Amino acid sequence: MRKLLTDAARTLAPPKGDRHGPLPPLMLMLTVATGLVDAVSYLGLGHVFVANMTGNVVFLGFALAGADGLSVLASVVSMAAFLVGALAGGRFGTRFAEHRGRLLAFATALQALLVAGAVITAVVSHGSVTTEVRYALIVLLGLAMGLQNAVARRLGVPDLTTTVLTLTLTGLAADSTSAGGAAPRPGRRILSVLAIFLGALAGAVLLEHTGLALVLVLTLVMLVVTSAAAHRLSASDAPWVKPQA
């Protein structure tokens, strides 16, 4: 328990000289944003994911088999947007390869613009999710999440992918002392799971009582805060900004 709490504290408030610097808490914020966005896409846009592509591939298979409530087109459009976003994220990762702080600041600023477009779309539609609005939101959010996933991969902070938890959960069990492992970073892994859970929970509650726009505004605020913090904290040549071997 002490190790878990110590690791969680180090993730939320990294000590000076930590090799990942302020990246862990910023990545946790993006993980919360992922939960919010997938609540919007799954609950508000008709059973489609824009961040969880494993789920989308499965949904596509179900839809092709004729399952009710699922759309082949929605799944394909979401995956296509995600891939384009990931491609852009890969290019930005190459451009900012020598400075992880600037990469995160730039990428989250671009994400914020995409989510701002989603906010405007939701507000203009007055909460009415027509076919046009649905696919506009899927594309904008899919691009944003693909970009985030690619950048998180390039940043290389262990157990903080911001969108995928399967390996994180597997690590909690497979690397535990009960399994004969060293149980590395248990606090960080649990925080990652909690972050996406809380984002999804908050998104679902807000959708039930307010609508799409407010959830998207909250997501936008988190992205702007993350981008501003990354920009401010990366204005140095601290060791953490360098790419990890």
Tab-separated table of C-alpha atoms in Angstrom:
chain	number	residue	atom	x	y	z
A	1	MET	CA	0.000	0.000	0.000
A	2	ARG	CA	2.830	2.400	0.822
A	3	LYS	CA	4.424	1.745	-2.563
A	4	LEU	CA	1.118	2.354	-4.311
A	5	LEU	CA	0.512	5.660	-2.526
A	6	THR	CA	4.095	6.816	-3.036
A	7	ASP	CA	3.943	6.027	-6.738
A	8	ALA	CA	0.597	7.794	-7.084
A	9	ALA	CA	2.007	10.871	-5.354
A	10	ARG	CA	5.057	10.878	-7.638
A	11	THR	CA	2.757	10.679	-10.662
A	12	LEU	CA	0.572	13.584	-9.559
A	13	ALA	CA	3.472	15.716	-8.317
A	14	PRO	CA	6.709	14.486	-9.930
A	15	PRO	CA	9.820	15.244	-7.870
A	16	LYS	CA	12.447	17.576	-9.260
A	17	GLY	CA	14.727	15.742	-11.634
A	18	ASP	CA	12.144	13.097	-12.608
A	19	ARG	CA	12.998	11.880	-16.104
A	20	HIS	CA	9.479	12.589	-17.343
A	21	GLY	CA	9.143	15.901	-15.524
A	22	PRO	CA	5.562	17.270	-15.500
A	23	LEU	CA	4.371	14.944	-18.267
A	24	PRO	CA	2.601	12.353	-16.022
A	25	PRO	CA	0.009	14.725	-14.500
A	26	LEU	CA	-0.547	16.374	-17.883
A	27	MET	CA	-1.089	12.975	-19.494
A	28	LEU	CA	-3.579	12.088	-16.754
A	29	MET	CA	-5.539	15.212	-17.668
A	30	LEU	CA	-5.647	14.034	-21.272
A	31	THR	CA	-6.823	10.629	-20.049
A	32	VAL	CA	-9.775	12.276	-18.288
A	33	ALA	CA	-10.506	14.129	-21.525
A	34	THR	CA	-10.573	10.796	-23.353
A	35	GLY	CA	-13.286	9.527	-21.015
A	36	LEU	CA	-15.336	12.669	-21.644
A	37	VAL	CA	-14.964	12.411	-25.409
A	38	ASP	CA	-15.875	8.738	-25.599
A	39	ALA	CA	-18.937	9.424	-23.436
A	40	VAL	CA	-19.987	11.981	-26.059
A	41	SER	CA	-19.313	9.679	-28.984
A	42	TYR	CA	-20.829	6.481	-27.593
A	43	LEU	CA	-23.805	7.909	-25.738
A	44	GLY	CA	-24.475	10.985	-27.853
A	45	LEU	CA	-23.490	9.994	-31.384
A	46	GLY	CA	-24.971	6.540	-31.677
A	47	HIS	CA	-22.728	3.796	-30.313
A	48	VAL	CA	-19.439	4.707	-31.940
A	49	PHE	CA	-16.053	5.412	-30.359
A	50	VAL	CA	-13.661	8.137	-31.462
A	51	ALA	CA	-10.788	7.241	-29.114
A	52	ASN	CA	-11.136	3.514	-28.486
A	53	MET	CA	-10.396	1.973	-31.854
A	54	THR	CA	-10.470	-1.594	-30.515
A	55	GLY	CA	-14.117	-1.031	-29.686
A	56	ASN	CA	-14.740	0.482	-33.102
A	57	VAL	CA	-13.280	-2.484	-34.952
A	58	VAL	CA	-15.498	-4.788	-32.903
A	59	PHE	CA	-18.525	-2.554	-33.551
A	60	LEU	CA	-17.765	-2.638	-37.262
A	61	GLY	CA	-17.834	-6.429	-37.201
A	62	PHE	CA	-21.119	-6.395	-35.285
A	63	ALA	CA	-22.608	-3.828	-37.671
A	64	LEU	CA	-21.617	-5.848	-40.736
A	65	ALA	CA	-23.352	-8.823	-39.143
A	66	GLY	CA	-26.536	-6.761	-38.880
A	67	ALA	CA	-26.560	-5.946	-35.169
A	68	ASP	CA	-29.124	-3.324	-34.182
A	69	GLY	CA	-28.042	0.161	-33.138
A	70	LEU	CA	-24.665	0.091	-34.874
A	71	SER	CA	-23.554	1.799	-38.064
A	72	VAL	CA	-20.934	0.549	-40.504
A	73	LEU	CA	-20.477	4.067	-41.884
A	74	ALA	CA	-20.050	5.668	-38.461
A	75	SER	CA	-17.368	3.154	-37.460
A	76	VAL	CA	-15.518	3.542	-40.768
A	77	VAL	CA	-15.647	7.350	-40.654
A	78	SER	CA	-14.416	7.372	-37.061
A	79	MET	CA	-11.505	5.054	-37.838
A	80	ALA	CA	-10.588	7.061	-40.933
A	81	ALA	CA	-10.585	10.331	-38.981
A	82	PHE	CA	-8.569	8.731	-36.185
A	83	LEU	CA	-5.961	7.480	-38.667
A	84	VAL	CA	-5.625	10.899	-40.287
A	85	GLY	CA	-5.197	12.440	-36.832
A	86	ALA	CA	-2.614	9.820	-35.914
A	87	LEU	CA	-0.758	10.494	-39.167
A	88	ALA	CA	-0.628	14.200	-38.307
A	89	GLY	CA	0.517	13.327	-34.798
A	90	GLY	CA	3.310	11.202	-36.223
A	91	ARG	CA	4.491	14.064	-38.419
A	92	PHE	CA	4.441	16.495	-35.506
A	93	GLY	CA	6.293	13.935	-33.422
A	94	THR	CA	9.060	13.917	-36.020
A	95	ARG	CA	9.077	17.710	-36.250
A	96	PHE	CA	9.374	18.156	-32.478
A	97	ALA	CA	11.366	14.989	-31.878
A	98	GLU	CA	14.001	16.770	-29.791
A	99	HIS	CA	11.601	18.544	-27.420
A	100	ARG	CA	8.769	16.620	-25.793
A	101	GLY	CA	7.371	19.699	-24.060
A	102	ARG	CA	6.890	21.622	-27.271
A	103	LEU	CA	5.387	18.553	-28.915
A	104	LEU	CA	2.750	18.239	-26.198
A	105	ALA	CA	2.033	21.982	-26.146
A	106	PHE	CA	1.604	22.194	-29.920
A	107	ALA	CA	-0.423	18.987	-30.243
A	108	THR	CA	-2.869	19.852	-27.454
A	109	ALA	CA	-3.306	23.351	-28.898
A	110	LEU	CA	-4.285	21.778	-32.226
A	111	GLN	CA	-6.574	19.342	-30.412
A	112	ALA	CA	-8.198	22.292	-28.678
A	113	LEU	CA	-8.954	23.874	-32.054
A	114	LEU	CA	-10.590	20.655	-33.257
A	115	VAL	CA	-12.667	20.332	-30.099
A	116	ALA	CA	-13.579	24.031	-30.341
A	117	GLY	CA	-14.967	23.206	-33.772
A	118	ALA	CA	-16.982	20.413	-32.163
A	119	VAL	CA	-18.287	22.824	-29.504
A	120	ILE	CA	-19.394	25.298	-32.169
A	121	THR	CA	-21.098	22.507	-34.115
A	122	ALA	CA	-22.975	21.333	-31.020
A	123	VAL	CA	-24.030	24.864	-30.044
A	124	VAL	CA	-25.195	25.823	-33.539
A	125	SER	CA	-27.251	22.624	-33.768
A	126	HIS	CA	-29.002	23.484	-30.450
A	127	GLY	CA	-28.413	19.934	-29.223
A	128	SER	CA	-30.085	18.328	-32.217
A	129	VAL	CA	-27.868	15.499	-33.486
A	130	THR	CA	-28.837	15.339	-37.137
A	131	THR	CA	-26.930	13.121	-39.544
A	132	GLU	CA	-24.759	16.050	-40.620
A	133	VAL	CA	-23.996	17.066	-37.041
A	134	ARG	CA	-23.260	13.488	-36.041
A	135	TYR	CA	-20.650	12.946	-38.719
A	136	ALA	CA	-19.128	16.392	-38.277
A	137	LEU	CA	-18.570	15.629	-34.580
A	138	ILE	CA	-17.245	12.145	-35.311
A	139	VAL	CA	-14.698	13.552	-37.751
A	140	LEU	CA	-13.560	16.428	-35.512
A	141	LEU	CA	-13.273	14.294	-32.396
A	142	GLY	CA	-11.727	11.367	-34.257
A	143	LEU	CA	-9.016	13.651	-35.631
A	144	ALA	CA	-8.347	15.036	-32.155
A	145	MET	CA	-8.111	11.603	-30.537
A	146	GLY	CA	-5.915	10.158	-33.277
A	147	LEU	CA	-3.554	13.093	-32.835
A	148	GLN	CA	-3.515	12.616	-29.064
A	149	ASN	CA	-2.841	8.894	-29.308
A	150	ALA	CA	0.095	9.339	-31.691
A	151	VAL	CA	1.639	12.075	-29.569
A	152	ALA	CA	1.222	10.082	-26.354
A	153	ARG	CA	2.998	7.198	-28.061
A	154	ARG	CA	5.873	9.483	-29.076
A	155	LEU	CA	6.160	10.995	-25.588
A	156	GLY	CA	6.695	7.511	-24.225
A	157	VAL	CA	5.566	7.949	-20.616
A	158	PRO	CA	5.095	4.401	-19.238
A	159	ASP	CA	1.500	3.391	-18.480
A	160	LEU	CA	0.063	6.716	-19.668
A	161	THR	CA	-1.137	6.125	-23.207
A	162	THR	CA	-4.225	8.314	-22.445
A	163	THR	CA	-6.594	6.173	-24.532
A	164	VAL	CA	-5.805	2.454	-24.132
A	165	LEU	CA	-6.134	0.625	-20.811
A	166	THR	CA	-5.983	-3.048	-21.745
A	167	LEU	CA	-2.224	-3.314	-21.273
A	168	THR	CA	-2.383	-1.118	-18.173
A	169	LEU	CA	-4.902	-3.428	-16.518
A	170	THR	CA	-2.944	-6.477	-17.667
A	171	GLY	CA	0.198	-5.011	-16.120
A	172	LEU	CA	-1.519	-4.431	-12.796
A	173	ALA	CA	-2.305	-8.134	-12.545
A	174	ALA	CA	0.549	-9.788	-14.468
A	175	ASP	CA	3.308	-7.681	-12.854
A	176	SER	CA	1.888	-7.825	-9.331
A	177	THR	CA	3.778	-9.396	-6.439
A	178	SER	CA	1.082	-12.101	-6.343
A	179	ALA	CA	2.175	-13.092	-9.866
A	180	GLY	CA	5.838	-12.998	-8.870
A	181	GLY	CA	6.515	-9.602	-10.449
A	182	ALA	CA	8.033	-6.399	-9.131
A	183	ALA	CA	4.753	-4.453	-9.413
A	184	PRO	CA	6.225	-1.384	-11.147
A	185	ARG	CA	4.260	1.876	-11.049
A	186	PRO	CA	1.081	0.516	-9.402
A	187	GLY	CA	-0.097	3.980	-8.376
A	188	ARG	CA	0.339	5.404	-11.860
A	189	ARG	CA	-1.527	2.498	-13.421
A	190	ILE	CA	-4.446	2.832	-11.044
A	191	LEU	CA	-4.567	6.603	-11.557
A	192	SER	CA	-4.699	6.048	-15.324
A	193	VAL	CA	-7.681	3.717	-14.953
A	194	LEU	CA	-9.406	6.098	-12.539
A	195	ALA	CA	-8.814	9.068	-14.832
A	196	ILE	CA	-10.597	7.581	-17.837
A	197	PHE	CA	-13.307	6.136	-15.573
A	198	LEU	CA	-14.000	9.497	-13.949
A	199	GLY	CA	-13.997	11.231	-17.336
A	200	ALA	CA	-16.526	8.734	-18.684
A	201	LEU	CA	-18.660	8.994	-15.545
A	202	ALA	CA	-18.670	12.791	-15.595
A	203	GLY	CA	-19.401	12.798	-19.319
A	204	ALA	CA	-22.329	10.436	-18.945
A	205	VAL	CA	-23.836	12.430	-16.052
A	206	LEU	CA	-23.449	15.751	-17.877
A	207	LEU	CA	-24.923	14.319	-21.072
A	208	GLU	CA	-27.930	13.088	-19.145
A	209	HIS	CA	-28.615	16.466	-17.558
A	210	THR	CA	-27.192	19.091	-19.924
A	211	GLY	CA	-26.247	17.871	-23.406
A	212	LEU	CA	-23.285	17.540	-25.722
A	213	ALA	CA	-22.068	21.130	-25.687
A	214	LEU	CA	-21.159	21.342	-21.996
A	215	VAL	CA	-19.196	18.088	-22.060
A	216	LEU	CA	-17.274	19.303	-25.079
A	217	VAL	CA	-16.628	22.677	-23.406
A	218	LEU	CA	-15.200	20.877	-20.373
A	219	THR	CA	-12.983	18.818	-22.677
A	220	LEU	CA	-11.854	21.997	-24.427
A	221	VAL	CA	-10.942	23.641	-21.115
A	222	MET	CA	-8.825	20.634	-20.125
A	223	LEU	CA	-6.972	20.714	-23.439
A	224	VAL	CA	-6.309	24.447	-23.216
A	225	VAL	CA	-5.011	24.089	-19.655
A	226	THR	CA	-2.785	21.183	-20.682
A	227	SER	CA	-1.398	23.082	-23.666
A	228	ALA	CA	-0.739	26.230	-21.640
A	229	ALA	CA	0.936	24.275	-18.849
A	230	ALA	CA	3.079	22.294	-21.285
A	231	HIS	CA	4.125	25.510	-23.042
A	232	ARG	CA	5.041	27.237	-19.792
A	233	LEU	CA	6.859	24.283	-18.247
A	234	SER	CA	8.788	23.407	-21.400
A	235	ALA	CA	10.373	26.844	-21.753
A	236	SER	CA	13.658	25.420	-20.541
A	237	ASP	CA	16.224	22.810	-21.411
A	238	ALA	CA	15.318	20.534	-18.502
A	239	PRO	CA	16.316	16.882	-19.013
A	240	TRP	CA	12.697	15.722	-19.287
A	241	VAL	CA	12.107	17.546	-22.571
A	242	LYS	CA	14.622	15.343	-24.346
A	243	PRO	CA	13.357	12.227	-26.152
A	244	GLN	CA	13.596	9.022	-24.158
A	245	ALA	CA	15.921	6.266	-25.294
